Coordinates of C-alpha atoms and ligand atoms in Angstrom, one line a residue:
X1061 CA -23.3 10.8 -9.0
X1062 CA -20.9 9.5 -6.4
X1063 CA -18.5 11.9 -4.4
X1064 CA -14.5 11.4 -5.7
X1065 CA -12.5 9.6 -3.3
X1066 CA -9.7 12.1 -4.7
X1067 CA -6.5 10.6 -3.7
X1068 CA -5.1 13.9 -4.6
X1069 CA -6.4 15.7 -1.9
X1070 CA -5.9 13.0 0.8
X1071 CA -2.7 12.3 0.1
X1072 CA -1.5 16.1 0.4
X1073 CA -3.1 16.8 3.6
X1074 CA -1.2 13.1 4.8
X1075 CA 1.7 14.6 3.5
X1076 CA 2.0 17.5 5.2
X1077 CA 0.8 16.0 8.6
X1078 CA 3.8 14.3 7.8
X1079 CA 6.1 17.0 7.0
X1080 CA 4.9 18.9 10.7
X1081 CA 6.0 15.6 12.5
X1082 CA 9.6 15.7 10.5
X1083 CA 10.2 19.0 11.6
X1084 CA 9.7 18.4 15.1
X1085 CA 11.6 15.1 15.1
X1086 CA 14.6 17.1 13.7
X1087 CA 14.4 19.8 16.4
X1088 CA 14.6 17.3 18.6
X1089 CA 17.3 15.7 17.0
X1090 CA 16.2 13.1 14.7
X1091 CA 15.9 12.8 11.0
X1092 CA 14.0 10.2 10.0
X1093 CA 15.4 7.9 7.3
X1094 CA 14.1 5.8 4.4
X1095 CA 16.6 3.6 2.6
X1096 CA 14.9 2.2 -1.1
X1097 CA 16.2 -1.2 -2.5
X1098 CA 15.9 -1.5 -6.2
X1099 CA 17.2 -4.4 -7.8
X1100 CA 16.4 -4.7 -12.1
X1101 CA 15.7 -2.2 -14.0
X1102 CA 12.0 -2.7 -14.1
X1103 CA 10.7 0.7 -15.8
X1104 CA 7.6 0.5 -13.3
X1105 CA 9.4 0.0 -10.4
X1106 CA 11.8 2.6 -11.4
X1107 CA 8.8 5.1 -11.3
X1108 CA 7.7 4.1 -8.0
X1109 CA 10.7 4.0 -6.4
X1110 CA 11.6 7.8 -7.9
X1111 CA 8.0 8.6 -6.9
X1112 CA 9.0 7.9 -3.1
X1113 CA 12.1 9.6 -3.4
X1114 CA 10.2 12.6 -4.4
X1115 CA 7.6 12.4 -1.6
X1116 CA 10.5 12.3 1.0
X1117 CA 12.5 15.5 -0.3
X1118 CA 8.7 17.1 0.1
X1119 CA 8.2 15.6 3.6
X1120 CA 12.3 16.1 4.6
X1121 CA 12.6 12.9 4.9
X1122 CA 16.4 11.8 4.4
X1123 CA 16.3 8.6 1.7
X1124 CA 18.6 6.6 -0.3
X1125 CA 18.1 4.2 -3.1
X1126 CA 19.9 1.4 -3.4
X1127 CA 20.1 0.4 -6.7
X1128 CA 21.2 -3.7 -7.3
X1129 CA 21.8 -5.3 -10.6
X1130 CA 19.3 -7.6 -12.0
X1131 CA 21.7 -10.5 -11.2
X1132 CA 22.2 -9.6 -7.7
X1133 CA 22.6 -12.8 -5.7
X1134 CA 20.6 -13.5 -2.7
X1135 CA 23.4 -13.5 -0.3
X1136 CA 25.1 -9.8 -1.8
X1137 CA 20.5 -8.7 -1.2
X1138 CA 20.6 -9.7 2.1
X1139 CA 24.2 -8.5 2.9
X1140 CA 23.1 -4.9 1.8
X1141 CA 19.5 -5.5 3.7
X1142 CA 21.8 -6.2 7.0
X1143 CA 23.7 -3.2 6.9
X1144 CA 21.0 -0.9 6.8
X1145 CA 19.2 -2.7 9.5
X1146 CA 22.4 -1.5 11.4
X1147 CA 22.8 1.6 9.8
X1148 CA 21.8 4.6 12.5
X1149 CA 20.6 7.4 10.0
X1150 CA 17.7 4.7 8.2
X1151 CA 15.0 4.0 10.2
X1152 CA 12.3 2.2 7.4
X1153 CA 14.0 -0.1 5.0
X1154 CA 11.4 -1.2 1.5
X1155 CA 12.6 -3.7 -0.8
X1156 CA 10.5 -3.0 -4.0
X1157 CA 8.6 -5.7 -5.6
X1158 CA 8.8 -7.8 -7.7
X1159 CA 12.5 -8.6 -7.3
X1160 CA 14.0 -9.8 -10.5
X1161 CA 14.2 -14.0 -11.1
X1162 CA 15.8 -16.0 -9.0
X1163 CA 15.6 -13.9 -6.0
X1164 CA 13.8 -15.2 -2.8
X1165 CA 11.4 -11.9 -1.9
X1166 CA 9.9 -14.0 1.5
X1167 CA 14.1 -14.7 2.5
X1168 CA 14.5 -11.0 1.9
X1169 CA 12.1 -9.5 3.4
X1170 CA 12.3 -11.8 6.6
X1171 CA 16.0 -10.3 6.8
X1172 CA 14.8 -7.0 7.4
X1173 CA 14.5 -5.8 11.2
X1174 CA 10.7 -5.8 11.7
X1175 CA 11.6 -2.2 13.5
X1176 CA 12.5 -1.2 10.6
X1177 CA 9.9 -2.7 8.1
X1178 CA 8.8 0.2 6.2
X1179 CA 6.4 -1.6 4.1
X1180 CA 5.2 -3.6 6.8
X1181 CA 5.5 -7.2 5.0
X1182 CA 7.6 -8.8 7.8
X1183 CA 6.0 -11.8 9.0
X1184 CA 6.0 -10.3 12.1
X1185 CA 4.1 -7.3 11.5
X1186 CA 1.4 -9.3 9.3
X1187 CA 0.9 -11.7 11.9
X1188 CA 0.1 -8.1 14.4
X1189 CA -2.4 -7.1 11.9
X1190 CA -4.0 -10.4 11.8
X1191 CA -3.9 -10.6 15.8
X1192 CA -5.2 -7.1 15.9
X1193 CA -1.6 -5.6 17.4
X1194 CA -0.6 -2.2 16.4
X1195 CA 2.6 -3.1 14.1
X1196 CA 3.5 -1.4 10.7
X1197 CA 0.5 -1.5 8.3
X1198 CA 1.2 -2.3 4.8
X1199 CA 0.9 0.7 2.7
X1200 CA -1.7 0.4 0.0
X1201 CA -4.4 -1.2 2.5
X1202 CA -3.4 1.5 5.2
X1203 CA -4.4 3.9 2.2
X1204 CA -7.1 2.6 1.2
X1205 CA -8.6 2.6 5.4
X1206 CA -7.4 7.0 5.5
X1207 CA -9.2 7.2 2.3
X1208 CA -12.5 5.6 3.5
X1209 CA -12.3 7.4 7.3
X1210 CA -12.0 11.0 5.4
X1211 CA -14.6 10.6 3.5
X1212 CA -16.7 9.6 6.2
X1213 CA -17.8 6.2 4.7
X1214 CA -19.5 3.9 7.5
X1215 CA -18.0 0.4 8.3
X1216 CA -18.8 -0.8 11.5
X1217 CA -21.5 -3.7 10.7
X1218 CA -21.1 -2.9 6.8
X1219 CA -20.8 -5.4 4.2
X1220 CA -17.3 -5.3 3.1
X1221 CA -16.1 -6.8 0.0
X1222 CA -12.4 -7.5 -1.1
X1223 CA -11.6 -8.4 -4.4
X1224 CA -8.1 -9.9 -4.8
X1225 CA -6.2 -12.1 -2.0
X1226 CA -2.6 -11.2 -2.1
X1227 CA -0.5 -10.7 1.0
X1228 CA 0.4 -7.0 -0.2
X1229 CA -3.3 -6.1 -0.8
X1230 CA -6.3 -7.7 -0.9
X1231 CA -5.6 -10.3 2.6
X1232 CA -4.1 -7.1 4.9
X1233 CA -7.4 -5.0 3.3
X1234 CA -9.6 -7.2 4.7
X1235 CA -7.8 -7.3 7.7
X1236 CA -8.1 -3.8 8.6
X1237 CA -11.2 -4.0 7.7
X1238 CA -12.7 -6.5 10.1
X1239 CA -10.7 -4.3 12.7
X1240 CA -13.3 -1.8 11.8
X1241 CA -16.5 -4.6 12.6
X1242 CA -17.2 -4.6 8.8
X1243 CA -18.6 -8.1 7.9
X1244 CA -16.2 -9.1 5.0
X1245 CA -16.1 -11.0 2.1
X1246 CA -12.8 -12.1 0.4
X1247 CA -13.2 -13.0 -3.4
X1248 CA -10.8 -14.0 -5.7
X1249 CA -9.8 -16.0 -9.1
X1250 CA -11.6 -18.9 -7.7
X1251 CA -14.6 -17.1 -6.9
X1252 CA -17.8 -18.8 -8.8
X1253 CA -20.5 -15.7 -9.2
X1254 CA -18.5 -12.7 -8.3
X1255 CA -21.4 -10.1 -9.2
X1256 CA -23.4 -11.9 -7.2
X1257 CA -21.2 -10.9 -4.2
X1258 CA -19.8 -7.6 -5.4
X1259 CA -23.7 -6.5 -5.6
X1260 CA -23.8 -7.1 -1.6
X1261 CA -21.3 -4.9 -0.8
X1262 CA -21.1 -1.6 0.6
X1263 CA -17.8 -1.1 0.7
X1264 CA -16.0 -2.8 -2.3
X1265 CA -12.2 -2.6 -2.5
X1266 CA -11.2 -4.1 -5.8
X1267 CA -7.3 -5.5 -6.0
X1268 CA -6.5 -7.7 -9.3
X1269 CA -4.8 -6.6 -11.9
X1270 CA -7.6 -6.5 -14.7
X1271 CA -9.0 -3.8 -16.1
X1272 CA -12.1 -3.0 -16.0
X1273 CA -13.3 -5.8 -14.0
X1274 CA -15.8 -4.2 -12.2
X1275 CA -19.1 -2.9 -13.9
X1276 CA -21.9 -0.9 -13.0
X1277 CA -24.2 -3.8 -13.3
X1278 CA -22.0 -5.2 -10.3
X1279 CA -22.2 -2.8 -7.5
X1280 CA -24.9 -1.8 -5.1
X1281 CA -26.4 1.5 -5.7
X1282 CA -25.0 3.9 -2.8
X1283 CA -21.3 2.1 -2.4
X1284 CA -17.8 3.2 -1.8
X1285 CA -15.9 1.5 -4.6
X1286 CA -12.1 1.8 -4.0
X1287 CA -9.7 0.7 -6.9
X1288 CA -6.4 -0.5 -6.5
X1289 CA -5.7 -1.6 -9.5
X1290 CA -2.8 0.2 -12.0
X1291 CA -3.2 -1.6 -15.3
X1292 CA -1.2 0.2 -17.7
X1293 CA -2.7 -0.3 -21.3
X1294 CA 0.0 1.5 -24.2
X1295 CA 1.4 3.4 -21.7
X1296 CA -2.5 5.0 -20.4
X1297 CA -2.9 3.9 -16.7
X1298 CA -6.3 2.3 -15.6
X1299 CA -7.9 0.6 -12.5
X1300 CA -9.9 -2.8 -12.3
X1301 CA -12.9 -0.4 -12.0
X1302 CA -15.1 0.2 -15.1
X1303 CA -15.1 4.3 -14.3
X1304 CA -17.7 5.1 -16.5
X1305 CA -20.1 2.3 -16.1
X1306 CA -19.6 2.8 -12.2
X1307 CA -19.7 6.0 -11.1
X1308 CA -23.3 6.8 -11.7
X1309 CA -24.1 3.8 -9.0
X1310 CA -21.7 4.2 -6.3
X1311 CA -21.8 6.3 -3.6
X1312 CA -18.2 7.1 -3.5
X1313 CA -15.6 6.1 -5.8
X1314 CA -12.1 6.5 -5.9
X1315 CA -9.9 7.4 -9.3
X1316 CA -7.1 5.8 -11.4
X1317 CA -4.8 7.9 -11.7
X1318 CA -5.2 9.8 -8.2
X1319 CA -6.6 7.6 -6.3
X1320 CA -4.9 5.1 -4.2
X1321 CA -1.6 5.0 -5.7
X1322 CA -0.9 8.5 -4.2
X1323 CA -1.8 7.2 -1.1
X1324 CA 0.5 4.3 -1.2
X1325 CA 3.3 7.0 -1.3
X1326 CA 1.7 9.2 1.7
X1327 CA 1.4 6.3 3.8
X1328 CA 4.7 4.9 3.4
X1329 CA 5.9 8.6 4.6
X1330 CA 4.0 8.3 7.9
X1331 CA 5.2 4.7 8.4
X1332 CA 8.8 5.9 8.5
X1333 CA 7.9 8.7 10.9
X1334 CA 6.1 6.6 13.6
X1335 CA 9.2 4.1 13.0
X1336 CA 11.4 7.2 13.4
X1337 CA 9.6 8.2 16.7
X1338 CA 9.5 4.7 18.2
X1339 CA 13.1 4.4 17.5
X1340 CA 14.3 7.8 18.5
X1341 CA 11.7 6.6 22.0
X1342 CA 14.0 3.6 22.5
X1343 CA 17.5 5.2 21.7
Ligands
LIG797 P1 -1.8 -10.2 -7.3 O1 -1.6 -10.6 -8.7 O2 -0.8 -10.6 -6.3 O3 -3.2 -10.6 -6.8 C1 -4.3 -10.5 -7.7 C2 -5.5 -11.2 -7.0 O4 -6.6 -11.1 -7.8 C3 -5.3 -12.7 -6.7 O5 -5.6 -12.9 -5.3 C4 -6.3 -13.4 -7.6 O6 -6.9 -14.5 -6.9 C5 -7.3 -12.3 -7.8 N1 -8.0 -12.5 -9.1 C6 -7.5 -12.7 -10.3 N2 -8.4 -12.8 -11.3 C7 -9.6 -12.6 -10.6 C8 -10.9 -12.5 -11.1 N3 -11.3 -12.7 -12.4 N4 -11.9 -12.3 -10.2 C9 -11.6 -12.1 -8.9 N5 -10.3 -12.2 -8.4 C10 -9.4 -12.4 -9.3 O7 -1.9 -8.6 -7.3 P2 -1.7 -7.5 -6.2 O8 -0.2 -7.3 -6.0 O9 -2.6 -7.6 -5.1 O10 -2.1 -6.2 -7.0 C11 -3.5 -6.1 -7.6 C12 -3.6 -4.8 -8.4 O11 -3.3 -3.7 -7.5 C13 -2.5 -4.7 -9.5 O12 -3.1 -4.0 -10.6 C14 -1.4 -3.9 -8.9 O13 -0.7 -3.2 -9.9 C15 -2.2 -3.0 -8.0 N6 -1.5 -2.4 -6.9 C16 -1.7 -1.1 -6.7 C17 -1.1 -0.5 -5.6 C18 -1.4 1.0 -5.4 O14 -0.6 1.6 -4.7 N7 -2.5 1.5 -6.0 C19 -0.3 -1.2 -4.8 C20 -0.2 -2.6 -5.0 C21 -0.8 -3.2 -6.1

């Protein structure tokens, strides 16, 4: 039976490391500040962005959301992404994604300051990660690498497999995880025999979009399978990861609901606070 990489858990003791370096920012002056752009009326990205408004009134975080029509032009986007870049109280800006049609996300996100790139998509920080330079870290793979540490999963000379190749997930994933000397493997739609690879791994960190990709038959006994996926199926959320089928093989396995999602949110906390510190540092 494999041990319950219990996002729950992980997430709360992030969150109130968090909270203990809010309060001493603020008594030494500084509030740190996350500013949410939502642009549509996309129900899930409605939830996620209340879900990080949430997890900043917890932390004391001070946050506003922005909240932009769907027919928002590019120029009005990026007008309103400049003046929070000079806005003293915000020290992380996020643009959720997807923007609505017809926006350009890579414009947008290249408008905001890199000091301030709470998500850590700027080109700038992604090209740190890739050079191994501390920069922001990207949320959901930053996640994923606390999950793995706590639980004490090995990956220094471990076969690492990724599952998925976007710039969000799956590409920064495997980033961070060469950092750690795994030996990695990226796979992806293209990929000709993917159990034949997925059964090397022992770490697999599965980011696609399909539920229940991922088997039993397809992982090496003893693994740490993390899921990434949200698939929502009438309204019932689900990973890419077969639960049942999975569980009795792995060595660790991580939840969906309450898995990495929940990280996601922690994560995006402490990237505001060490953009909060290095700001307040500078000032
Ligand atoms: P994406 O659509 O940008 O990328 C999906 C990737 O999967 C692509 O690289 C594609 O090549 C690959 N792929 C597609 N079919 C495949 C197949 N049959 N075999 C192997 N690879 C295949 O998606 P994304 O933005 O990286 O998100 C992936 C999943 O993770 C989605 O379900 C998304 O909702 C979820 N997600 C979760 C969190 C979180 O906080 N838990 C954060 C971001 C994304």
């Amino acid at each position: 039976m494999a041990q319950l990489l219990d996002g729950r858990i992980y997430s709360e003791e992030a969150l109130a490391e968090v909270t203990e370096k809010v309060k001493a920012l603020k008594k030494s002056g500084v509030t740190p500040g996350l500013a949410v752009i939502l642009a549509g009326d996309d129900p899930a990205s409605q939830t996620y962005v209340r879900n990080k408004g949430k997890a900043c009134e917890k932390t004391g975080i001070y946050s506003r959301t922005i909240i932009l029509p769907a027919d928002v032009s590019q120029a009005e986007l990026e007008k309103t992404i400049r003046e929070l870049n000079d806005d003293p109280k915000i020290d992380g800006i996020l643009v959720q994604l997807p923007l609505p049609r017809g926006l350009d996300e890579k414009r947008a996100l290249a408008c905001i300051l890199p000091e301030k790139d709470a998500d850590g998509f700027h080109v700038l920080n992604a090209g740190r990660l890739m050079l191994g330079q501390s920069g922001t870290l990207p949320c959901t793979p930053k996640g994923v690498l606390r999950m793995l540490r706590l639980a004490g999963v090995e990956l220094d000379g471990k076969k690492a497999v990724v599952v998925g190749r976007s710039n969000i997930v799956g590409k920064p994933v495997a980033m961070m995880l060469l950092n750690e000397n795994a030996t990695v493997t990226i796979c992806h739609s293209h990929t000709e025999d993917l159990k034949e690879v997925t059964k090397q791994a022992d770490v697999l960190v599965v980011a696609v979009g399909k539920p229940g990709l991922i088997t039993g038959d397809m992982v090496k006994p003893g693994a740490a399978v993390v899921d990434v996926g949200i698939n929502r199926i009438n309204g019932v959320l689900s990973g890419d990861v077969d639960f049942d089928s999975v569980e009795p093989v792995a060595g660790w396995i991580s939840p969906v609901p309450g898995g990495v999602g929940l990280m996601t949110v922690a994560m995006l906390m402490d990237n505001v606070v060490t953009l909060a510190t290095a700001r307040a540092g500078k000032a």
